[in-house]
Short mmCIF file of C-alpha atoms in Angstrom, two decimals:
data_model
loop_
_atom_site.label_atom_id
_atom_site.label_comp_id
_atom_site.label_asym_id
_atom_site.label_seq_id
_atom_site.Cartn_x
_atom_site.Cartn_y
_atom_site.Cartn_z
CA MET Q 30 -109.26 -114.88 -109.70
CA VAL Q 31 -107.82 -112.41 -112.21
CA LEU Q 32 -104.84 -114.70 -112.83
CA LEU Q 33 -107.15 -117.70 -113.21
CA LYS Q 34 -109.33 -115.82 -115.69
CA PHE Q 35 -106.18 -115.06 -117.69
CA LEU Q 36 -104.89 -118.65 -117.58
CA LEU Q 37 -108.13 -120.36 -118.68
CA PRO Q 38 -108.07 -119.25 -122.35
CA ILE Q 39 -104.34 -120.04 -122.54
CA PHE Q 40 -105.07 -123.48 -121.14
CA PHE Q 41 -107.67 -124.25 -123.83
CA ILE Q 42 -105.49 -122.85 -126.61
CA ILE Q 43 -102.65 -125.18 -125.59
CA PHE Q 44 -105.15 -128.04 -125.25
CA THR Q 45 -106.05 -127.52 -128.91
CA PHE Q 46 -102.46 -128.18 -129.99
CA ALA Q 47 -102.32 -131.35 -127.83
CA GLU Q 48 -99.15 -133.37 -128.56
CA LEU Q 49 -97.65 -130.67 -130.77
CA LEU Q 50 -96.66 -128.65 -127.70
CA ARG Q 51 -94.65 -131.17 -125.77
CA LEU Q 52 -90.95 -131.33 -124.91
CA GLN Q 53 -89.22 -134.72 -124.91
CA LEU Q 54 -86.59 -134.63 -122.15
CA GLY Q 55 -85.41 -138.19 -122.63
CA LYS Q 56 -86.52 -141.60 -123.79
CA SER Q 57 -89.05 -141.91 -120.96
CA ILE Q 58 -89.74 -138.34 -119.82
CA SER Q 59 -91.67 -135.57 -121.54
CA VAL Q 60 -93.27 -132.36 -120.36
CA GLY Q 61 -96.28 -130.81 -122.05
CA PHE Q 62 -96.81 -127.07 -122.13
CA ILE Q 63 -100.31 -127.81 -120.86
CA ASP Q 64 -98.84 -129.38 -117.70
CA ILE Q 65 -97.15 -126.08 -116.87
CA VAL Q 66 -100.35 -124.09 -117.39
CA ILE Q 67 -102.39 -126.57 -115.33
CA LEU Q 68 -99.86 -126.18 -112.53
CA GLY Q 69 -100.41 -122.42 -112.69
CA ILE Q 70 -104.20 -122.88 -112.63
CA VAL Q 71 -104.02 -125.22 -109.63
CA ILE Q 72 -101.73 -122.87 -107.70
CA SER Q 73 -104.06 -119.93 -108.46
CA TRP Q 74 -107.03 -122.00 -107.29
CA ILE Q 75 -105.29 -122.95 -104.03
CA PHE Q 76 -104.52 -119.34 -103.09
CA PHE Q 77 -107.37 -117.31 -104.57
CA VAL Q 78 -110.54 -119.43 -104.93
CA LYS Q 79 -113.04 -120.23 -102.20
CA LYS Q 80 -113.24 -123.97 -101.66
CA SER Q 81 -116.36 -126.13 -101.83
CA LYS Q 82 -117.14 -129.59 -100.49
CA TYR Q 83 -116.10 -132.21 -103.01
CA LYS Q 84 -117.96 -135.48 -103.46
CA LEU Q 85 -115.00 -137.25 -105.09
CA LYS Q 86 -112.29 -136.08 -102.70
CA ILE Q 87 -112.06 -139.30 -100.69
CA PRO Q 88 -111.95 -141.77 -103.64
CA ILE Q 89 -109.36 -139.60 -105.45
CA ILE Q 90 -107.15 -139.40 -102.34
CA LEU Q 91 -107.62 -143.13 -101.68
CA PHE Q 92 -106.45 -144.04 -105.18
CA LEU Q 93 -103.43 -141.74 -104.81
CA ILE Q 94 -102.51 -143.27 -101.45
CA VAL Q 95 -102.65 -146.78 -102.90
CA CYS Q 96 -100.45 -145.70 -105.84
CA ILE Q 97 -97.92 -144.15 -103.45
CA LEU Q 98 -97.87 -147.32 -101.35
CA SER Q 99 -97.36 -149.28 -104.55
CA GLN Q 100 -94.29 -147.19 -105.36
CA ILE Q 101 -92.92 -147.61 -101.82
CA TYR Q 102 -93.55 -151.36 -101.99
CA ASN Q 103 -91.45 -151.55 -105.17
CA LEU Q 104 -88.53 -149.38 -104.06
CA GLY Q 105 -86.20 -152.37 -104.04
CA ASN Q 106 -87.27 -153.65 -107.47
CA PHE Q 107 -86.23 -150.64 -109.58
CA ASP Q 108 -83.35 -148.18 -109.58
CA ILE Q 109 -83.77 -144.61 -108.38
CA VAL Q 110 -84.14 -143.16 -111.89
CA GLN Q 111 -86.95 -145.58 -112.75
CA ILE Q 112 -88.74 -144.83 -109.48
CA LYS Q 113 -88.48 -141.08 -110.15
CA VAL Q 114 -89.99 -141.53 -113.62
CA GLY Q 115 -92.89 -143.46 -112.10
CA LEU Q 116 -93.44 -140.77 -109.48
CA LEU Q 117 -93.46 -138.07 -112.16
CA TYR Q 118 -96.47 -139.66 -113.84
CA LEU Q 119 -98.21 -140.01 -110.49
CA ILE Q 120 -97.65 -136.29 -109.94
CA ARG Q 121 -99.06 -135.59 -113.41
CA TRP Q 122 -102.15 -137.71 -112.71
CA SER Q 123 -102.65 -135.78 -109.46
CA LEU Q 124 -102.31 -132.51 -111.35
CA TYR Q 125 -104.97 -133.51 -113.86
CA ALA Q 126 -107.28 -134.79 -111.11
CA SER Q 127 -106.90 -131.39 -109.43
CA LEU Q 128 -108.80 -129.89 -112.36
CA TYR Q 129 -111.91 -131.55 -110.94
CA PHE Q 130 -111.60 -129.48 -107.76
CA VAL Q 131 -110.82 -126.32 -109.74
CA PHE Q 132 -113.84 -126.61 -112.03
CA VAL Q 133 -116.21 -127.51 -109.20
CA ASP Q 134 -115.32 -124.13 -107.68
CA ILE Q 135 -115.13 -121.96 -110.81
CA GLY Q 136 -117.86 -123.67 -112.84
CA LYS Q 137 -120.58 -121.47 -111.38
CA LYS Q 138 -118.90 -118.21 -112.31
CA TYR Q 139 -117.22 -119.12 -115.59
CA LEU Q 140 -119.59 -121.75 -117.03
CA ARG Q 141 -120.42 -119.75 -120.16
CA ASN Q 142 -116.76 -119.00 -120.87
CA ILE Q 143 -115.67 -122.58 -120.20
CA LYS Q 144 -118.36 -123.93 -122.52
CA SER Q 145 -117.23 -121.55 -125.28
CA TYR Q 146 -113.56 -122.46 -124.76
CA MET Q 147 -114.33 -126.19 -124.96
CA LEU Q 148 -116.40 -125.69 -128.09
CA VAL Q 149 -113.76 -123.60 -129.86
CA SER Q 150 -110.98 -126.02 -128.87
CA GLY Q 151 -112.91 -128.95 -130.30
CA ILE Q 152 -113.67 -127.11 -133.53
CA PHE Q 153 -110.01 -126.24 -134.07
CA ILE Q 154 -108.96 -129.83 -133.34
CA LEU Q 155 -111.38 -130.93 -136.07
CA LEU Q 156 -109.98 -128.26 -138.41
CA PHE Q 157 -106.41 -129.38 -137.74
CA GLY Q 158 -107.55 -132.94 -138.40
CA PHE Q 159 -109.01 -132.22 -141.84
CA ILE Q 160 -105.98 -130.15 -142.85
CA GLN Q 161 -103.68 -132.93 -141.66
CA TYR Q 162 -105.72 -135.60 -143.46
CA LEU Q 163 -105.44 -133.71 -146.75
CA TYR Q 164 -101.85 -132.48 -146.58
CA TYR Q 165 -100.04 -134.66 -144.03
CA PRO Q 166 -101.55 -138.16 -144.28
CA SER Q 167 -98.55 -140.09 -142.95
CA LEU Q 168 -96.63 -140.16 -139.66
CA LYS Q 169 -93.77 -142.27 -140.99
CA ASN Q 170 -91.29 -139.42 -140.86
CA LEU Q 171 -91.96 -138.97 -137.11
CA TYR Q 172 -91.28 -142.60 -136.25
CA TYR Q 173 -87.89 -141.65 -134.83
CA LEU Q 174 -89.73 -139.51 -132.25
CA GLY Q 175 -91.72 -142.48 -131.02
CA TRP Q 176 -94.96 -142.08 -133.01
CA ASP Q 177 -96.54 -145.01 -134.84
CA ASP Q 178 -96.48 -144.73 -138.63
CA HIS Q 179 -100.22 -144.21 -139.22
CA LEU Q 180 -101.15 -143.71 -142.86
CA TYR Q 181 -104.22 -142.20 -144.57
CA ARG Q 182 -106.02 -141.61 -141.28
CA LEU Q 183 -107.10 -138.47 -139.45
CA PHE Q 184 -105.00 -138.01 -136.30
CA SER Q 185 -105.07 -134.21 -135.86
CA SER Q 186 -102.89 -132.66 -133.14
CA PHE Q 187 -102.98 -135.90 -131.11
CA LEU Q 188 -100.67 -137.58 -133.66
CA ASP Q 189 -102.66 -140.79 -133.16
CA PRO Q 190 -105.94 -141.63 -134.92
CA ASN Q 191 -107.22 -143.79 -132.06
CA PHE Q 192 -106.91 -141.09 -129.40
CA ALA Q 193 -108.17 -138.53 -131.91
CA GLY Q 194 -111.21 -140.76 -132.43
CA VAL Q 195 -111.85 -140.96 -128.69
CA PHE Q 196 -111.72 -137.19 -128.35
CA ILE Q 197 -114.02 -136.69 -131.34
CA VAL Q 198 -116.62 -138.97 -129.73
CA LEU Q 199 -116.36 -136.93 -126.52
CA PHE Q 200 -116.79 -133.77 -128.57
CA ILE Q 201 -119.82 -135.17 -130.41
CA ILE Q 202 -121.45 -135.91 -127.05
CA PHE Q 203 -120.54 -132.43 -125.80
CA ILE Q 204 -122.07 -130.77 -128.88
CA TYR Q 205 -125.22 -132.88 -128.68
CA PHE Q 206 -126.15 -131.39 -125.31
CA GLN Q 207 -125.35 -127.75 -126.14
CA LYS Q 208 -127.87 -125.13 -127.16
CA PHE Q 209 -127.23 -123.26 -130.42
CA LYS Q 210 -129.16 -120.28 -131.70
CA ASN Q 211 -128.78 -121.59 -135.24
CA LYS Q 212 -129.91 -125.19 -135.76
CA TYR Q 213 -127.83 -125.43 -138.98
CA THR Q 214 -124.68 -124.71 -136.99
CA TYR Q 215 -125.68 -127.39 -134.49
CA TYR Q 216 -126.36 -130.13 -137.03
CA GLY Q 217 -123.43 -129.01 -139.18
CA LEU Q 218 -120.98 -129.43 -136.29
CA LEU Q 219 -122.39 -132.86 -135.49
CA LEU Q 220 -122.07 -133.93 -139.13
CA VAL Q 221 -118.52 -132.61 -139.51
CA SER Q 222 -117.50 -134.28 -136.25
CA PHE Q 223 -119.01 -137.57 -137.38
CA ILE Q 224 -117.13 -137.39 -140.70
CA ALA Q 225 -113.90 -136.70 -138.81
CA LEU Q 226 -114.56 -139.73 -136.61
CA ILE Q 227 -115.01 -141.99 -139.62
CA LEU Q 228 -111.76 -140.70 -141.16
CA THR Q 229 -109.82 -141.84 -138.09
CA TYR Q 230 -110.72 -145.44 -139.08
CA SER Q 231 -110.63 -146.18 -135.36
CA ARG Q 232 -112.79 -149.17 -134.50
CA GLY Q 233 -112.36 -148.51 -130.79
CA ALA Q 234 -113.76 -145.01 -131.23
CA ILE Q 235 -116.71 -146.33 -133.26
CA LEU Q 236 -117.38 -148.89 -130.52
CA MET Q 237 -117.22 -146.05 -127.99
CA LEU Q 238 -119.81 -144.07 -129.94
CA LEU Q 239 -122.10 -147.11 -130.13
CA VAL Q 240 -121.84 -147.77 -126.39
CA SER Q 241 -122.39 -144.10 -125.56
CA THR Q 242 -125.41 -143.94 -127.86
CA PHE Q 243 -126.82 -147.16 -126.39
CA THR Q 244 -126.35 -145.75 -122.88
CA TYR Q 245 -128.20 -142.57 -123.84
CA SER Q 246 -130.96 -144.58 -125.50
CA LEU Q 247 -131.30 -146.75 -122.41
CA LEU Q 248 -131.45 -143.81 -119.99
CA ASN Q 249 -133.74 -141.80 -122.25
CA LYS Q 250 -135.79 -144.83 -123.31
CA ASN Q 251 -135.38 -143.90 -126.96
CA TYR Q 252 -134.05 -146.87 -128.93
CA LYS Q 253 -134.55 -145.35 -132.38
CA LEU Q 254 -131.29 -143.43 -132.02
CA ILE Q 255 -129.10 -146.50 -131.56
CA GLY Q 256 -130.89 -148.29 -134.40
CA GLY Q 257 -130.38 -145.31 -136.71
CA LEU Q 258 -126.69 -145.04 -135.79
CA ILE Q 259 -126.07 -148.71 -136.50
CA GLY Q 260 -127.78 -148.32 -139.88
CA VAL Q 261 -125.63 -145.30 -140.76
CA LEU Q 262 -122.43 -147.11 -139.70
CA VAL Q 263 -123.33 -150.10 -141.88
CA LEU Q 264 -123.82 -147.82 -144.88
CA ILE Q 265 -120.54 -146.02 -144.16
CA THR Q 266 -118.71 -149.35 -143.86
CA ILE Q 267 -120.01 -150.37 -147.28
CA ALA Q 268 -119.04 -146.98 -148.73
CA LEU Q 269 -115.51 -147.21 -147.30
CA SER Q 270 -114.96 -150.84 -148.28
CA PRO Q 271 -112.90 -149.93 -151.41
CA ASN Q 272 -110.29 -148.50 -149.00
CA PHE Q 273 -109.95 -151.79 -147.12
CA HIS Q 274 -107.11 -152.92 -149.41
CA THR Q 275 -104.64 -151.07 -147.15
CA VAL Q 276 -104.05 -152.29 -143.59
CA ASN Q 277 -104.37 -148.83 -142.02
CA THR Q 278 -107.83 -148.16 -143.44
CA ASP Q 279 -109.31 -151.64 -143.25
CA LEU Q 280 -112.03 -151.62 -140.60
CA PHE Q 281 -111.78 -155.42 -140.44
CA ARG Q 282 -108.01 -155.54 -139.97
CA MET Q 283 -107.05 -158.37 -137.64
CA PRO Q 284 -103.29 -157.97 -136.95
CA SER Q 285 -103.76 -154.91 -134.71
CA LEU Q 286 -106.59 -156.62 -132.80
CA ALA Q 287 -104.46 -159.73 -132.25
CA GLN Q 288 -101.60 -157.50 -131.09
CA ARG Q 289 -103.84 -155.78 -128.54
CA ILE Q 290 -105.07 -159.10 -127.20
CA GLU Q 291 -101.49 -160.28 -126.83
CA ASN Q 292 -100.55 -157.00 -125.15
CA THR Q 293 -103.35 -157.47 -122.61
CA LYS Q 294 -102.21 -161.04 -121.92
CA GLN Q 295 -98.67 -159.76 -121.28
CA THR Q 296 -99.98 -157.06 -118.95
CA LEU Q 297 -102.00 -159.59 -116.96
CA PHE Q 298 -98.90 -161.80 -116.80
CA VAL Q 299 -97.06 -158.93 -115.09
CA PHE Q 300 -100.01 -158.65 -112.68
CA GLU Q 301 -99.86 -162.37 -111.90
CA LYS Q 302 -96.21 -161.92 -110.91
CA ASN Q 303 -97.06 -158.91 -108.72
CA PRO Q 304 -100.67 -159.21 -107.43
CA VAL Q 305 -100.29 -157.41 -104.09
CA PHE Q 306 -99.33 -153.84 -105.08
CA GLY Q 307 -98.37 -154.35 -108.71
CA VAL Q 308 -95.06 -153.09 -110.04
CA GLY Q 309 -95.71 -149.47 -109.11
CA PHE Q 310 -97.75 -146.83 -110.92
CA ASN Q 311 -96.10 -146.10 -114.30
CA ASN Q 312 -93.32 -148.67 -113.77
CA PHE Q 313 -94.87 -150.95 -116.36
CA ARG Q 314 -92.22 -150.14 -118.98
CA TYR Q 315 -89.47 -151.50 -116.75
CA ALA Q 316 -91.53 -154.48 -115.60
CA ARG Q 317 -92.25 -155.37 -119.20
CA ASP Q 318 -88.53 -155.29 -119.96
CA ARG Q 319 -87.93 -157.65 -117.00
CA TYR Q 320 -90.73 -160.16 -117.48
CA ILE Q 321 -91.56 -160.09 -121.18
CA GLN Q 322 -89.08 -158.48 -123.56
CA LYS Q 323 -86.44 -155.82 -123.53
CA ASP Q 324 -87.42 -152.56 -125.23
CA TRP Q 325 -84.54 -152.52 -127.69
CA VAL Q 326 -85.77 -149.66 -129.88
CA GLU Q 327 -83.31 -146.78 -129.82
CA TYR Q 328 -86.03 -144.16 -130.34
CA PRO Q 329 -88.34 -142.84 -127.62
CA SER Q 330 -91.69 -144.60 -127.46
CA HIS Q 331 -95.01 -143.07 -126.52
CA ALA Q 332 -96.58 -146.49 -126.03
CA GLY Q 333 -93.94 -148.31 -124.01
CA ALA Q 334 -95.07 -147.10 -120.59
CA GLY Q 335 -98.64 -148.32 -120.95
CA SER Q 336 -100.86 -151.18 -121.98
CA ASP Q 337 -103.65 -151.36 -124.54
CA ASN Q 338 -106.07 -152.20 -121.73
CA SER Q 339 -106.48 -149.56 -119.01
CA PHE Q 340 -107.91 -151.99 -116.44
CA ALA Q 341 -105.18 -154.56 -116.99
CA LEU Q 342 -102.65 -151.74 -116.61
CA ILE Q 343 -104.10 -150.74 -113.23
CA LEU Q 344 -103.89 -154.34 -112.03
CA ALA Q 345 -100.29 -154.65 -113.20
CA THR Q 346 -99.11 -151.33 -111.76
CA ALA Q 347 -101.20 -150.88 -108.59
CA GLY Q 348 -102.30 -154.44 -107.85
CA ILE Q 349 -105.64 -155.52 -106.43
CA PRO Q 350 -105.86 -152.60 -103.92
CA GLY Q 351 -105.26 -150.07 -106.71
CA PHE Q 352 -107.82 -151.76 -108.95
CA LEU Q 353 -110.45 -151.69 -106.18
CA ALA Q 354 -109.67 -148.05 -105.38
CA TYR Q 355 -110.02 -147.10 -109.05
CA MET Q 356 -113.30 -149.02 -109.35
CA LEU Q 357 -114.58 -147.08 -106.37
CA LEU Q 358 -113.59 -143.82 -108.05
CA LEU Q 359 -115.39 -144.79 -111.28
CA TYR Q 360 -118.48 -145.84 -109.29
CA LYS Q 361 -118.56 -142.49 -107.47
CA ILE Q 362 -118.17 -140.60 -110.75
CA PHE Q 363 -121.05 -142.53 -112.30
CA LYS Q 364 -123.14 -141.95 -109.19
CA LEU Q 365 -122.40 -138.21 -109.35
CA GLY Q 366 -123.61 -138.12 -112.94
CA LEU Q 367 -126.70 -140.27 -112.45
CA ASN Q 368 -127.80 -138.25 -109.41
CA ASN Q 369 -127.70 -135.03 -111.42
CA LEU Q 370 -129.34 -136.13 -114.69
CA LYS Q 371 -132.47 -134.13 -113.89
CA LYS Q 372 -130.49 -131.03 -112.91
CA ASN Q 373 -128.03 -130.25 -115.71
CA PRO Q 374 -126.87 -131.41 -119.15
CA TYR Q 375 -123.29 -131.95 -118.02
CA ALA Q 376 -124.44 -134.95 -115.99
CA TRP Q 377 -125.70 -136.50 -119.23
CA ILE Q 378 -122.41 -135.66 -120.94
CA LEU Q 379 -120.52 -137.26 -118.05
CA VAL Q 380 -122.47 -140.51 -117.82
CA ILE Q 381 -122.65 -141.11 -121.57
CA SER Q 382 -119.01 -140.17 -122.16
CA LEU Q 383 -117.72 -142.34 -119.34
CA ALA Q 384 -119.75 -145.36 -120.42
CA GLY Q 385 -118.26 -145.20 -123.92
CA LEU Q 386 -114.80 -144.42 -122.61
CA ILE Q 387 -114.78 -147.48 -120.37
CA ALA Q 388 -115.72 -149.69 -123.34
CA ASN Q 389 -112.95 -148.09 -125.40
CA SER Q 390 -110.41 -148.55 -122.60
CA PHE Q 391 -110.43 -152.33 -123.08
CA LEU Q 392 -108.82 -151.74 -126.49
CA LEU Q 393 -106.86 -148.55 -125.83
CA ASN Q 394 -105.31 -146.99 -122.74
CA SER Q 395 -107.73 -144.08 -123.04
CA LEU Q 396 -108.53 -143.79 -119.31
CA PHE Q 397 -104.95 -142.63 -118.70
CA TYR Q 398 -104.31 -140.59 -121.83
CA SER Q 399 -103.48 -137.01 -120.79
CA PHE Q 400 -105.90 -135.02 -122.93
CA ILE Q 401 -108.79 -137.42 -122.39
CA MET Q 402 -108.25 -137.25 -118.63
CA ILE Q 403 -108.12 -133.45 -118.76
CA TRP Q 404 -111.39 -133.23 -120.72
CA MET Q 405 -113.16 -135.71 -118.44
CA TRP Q 406 -112.05 -134.06 -115.18
CA ILE Q 407 -113.40 -130.76 -116.50
CA VAL Q 408 -116.75 -132.37 -117.34
CA ILE Q 409 -116.85 -134.05 -113.91
CA GLY Q 410 -116.14 -130.76 -112.19
CA LEU Q 411 -118.80 -128.93 -114.21
CA THR Q 412 -121.33 -131.65 -113.41
CA GLU Q 413 -120.84 -131.22 -109.68
CA SER Q 414 -120.64 -127.44 -109.95
CA SER Q 415 -123.91 -127.24 -111.89
CA GLY Q 416 -125.53 -129.54 -109.36
CA HIS Q 417 -124.49 -127.17 -106.57
CA ARG Q 418 -125.86 -124.24 -108.49
CA GLU Q 419 -129.26 -125.83 -108.74
#
């Protein structure tokens, strides 16, 4: 437990730096510093922490089994290097999912520390975002490293305004359900987070916030909140309209939306060719090269391995069995949250966050983005842990 207590603050510090602390080992392989620390946390948990009963153990294992079978099924369709790359991501997903088990067990003892770490990490990510927005507004000079050339948008340490927007929404929800001694600090953090969200110019993140707010209003039977948010967003859209002359900051830009729709169609085309077990978890890059177009770009790409639609990606890579297994996992997670709404605030955070995240995942592969998965598995673990405590 001493080692785990030492690793937790390191873990959240590295989380704050997100994509800035990652090593690119090739065009298709990268290792994040956070992966190494998570591995240390999981190993410490295995040897030194007393285990609980886990409500999501079976659906998590079931999804992993289906993904492994999918890889075995496709052994003859890809070379050994491509199969190894696919397996590496499956191992990474398993590592992140292991955080659920860890935080179920340690949530009781370290809840106050974990809450503080999450809060501080989020604040620093916002701070990095505002500094970046003012002094480093363009990613064009990092295009050769595989990053899209976003301009005049807040992307913080995620190096992508869309994923930054998703995290900021998750952080807004997290703040909303925390107790602060000073109400000005509470409302100030919410306001600053909301401003940061708007500066990402991410429509998917705004949609996520609307869906999350609607979900909260529905569960809490308070519809004034969603009405007020829509009114504020309309006013903000009018205020930002002078910036719509540039493609990056135009909230009504159509080319990117058309591109995402086309990307989803291509992903579903791959699924139609491989409906049984898909092309193998994380083999989509190679399947896309085979069925759609060859990835001719000489630089590494951080988007090539995925699709803009998380559910279409599951169908294409794990087939119908993988899709059903993942739906079961999402259902169990929702059920865990809904069953604990009366017991702890983390259940509210979980249900509201996941509802918005699912809506966002139809436009962005946010369900399988590393730092979003990490945050959500922690919240899921804390929800179950707090439920046990009660």
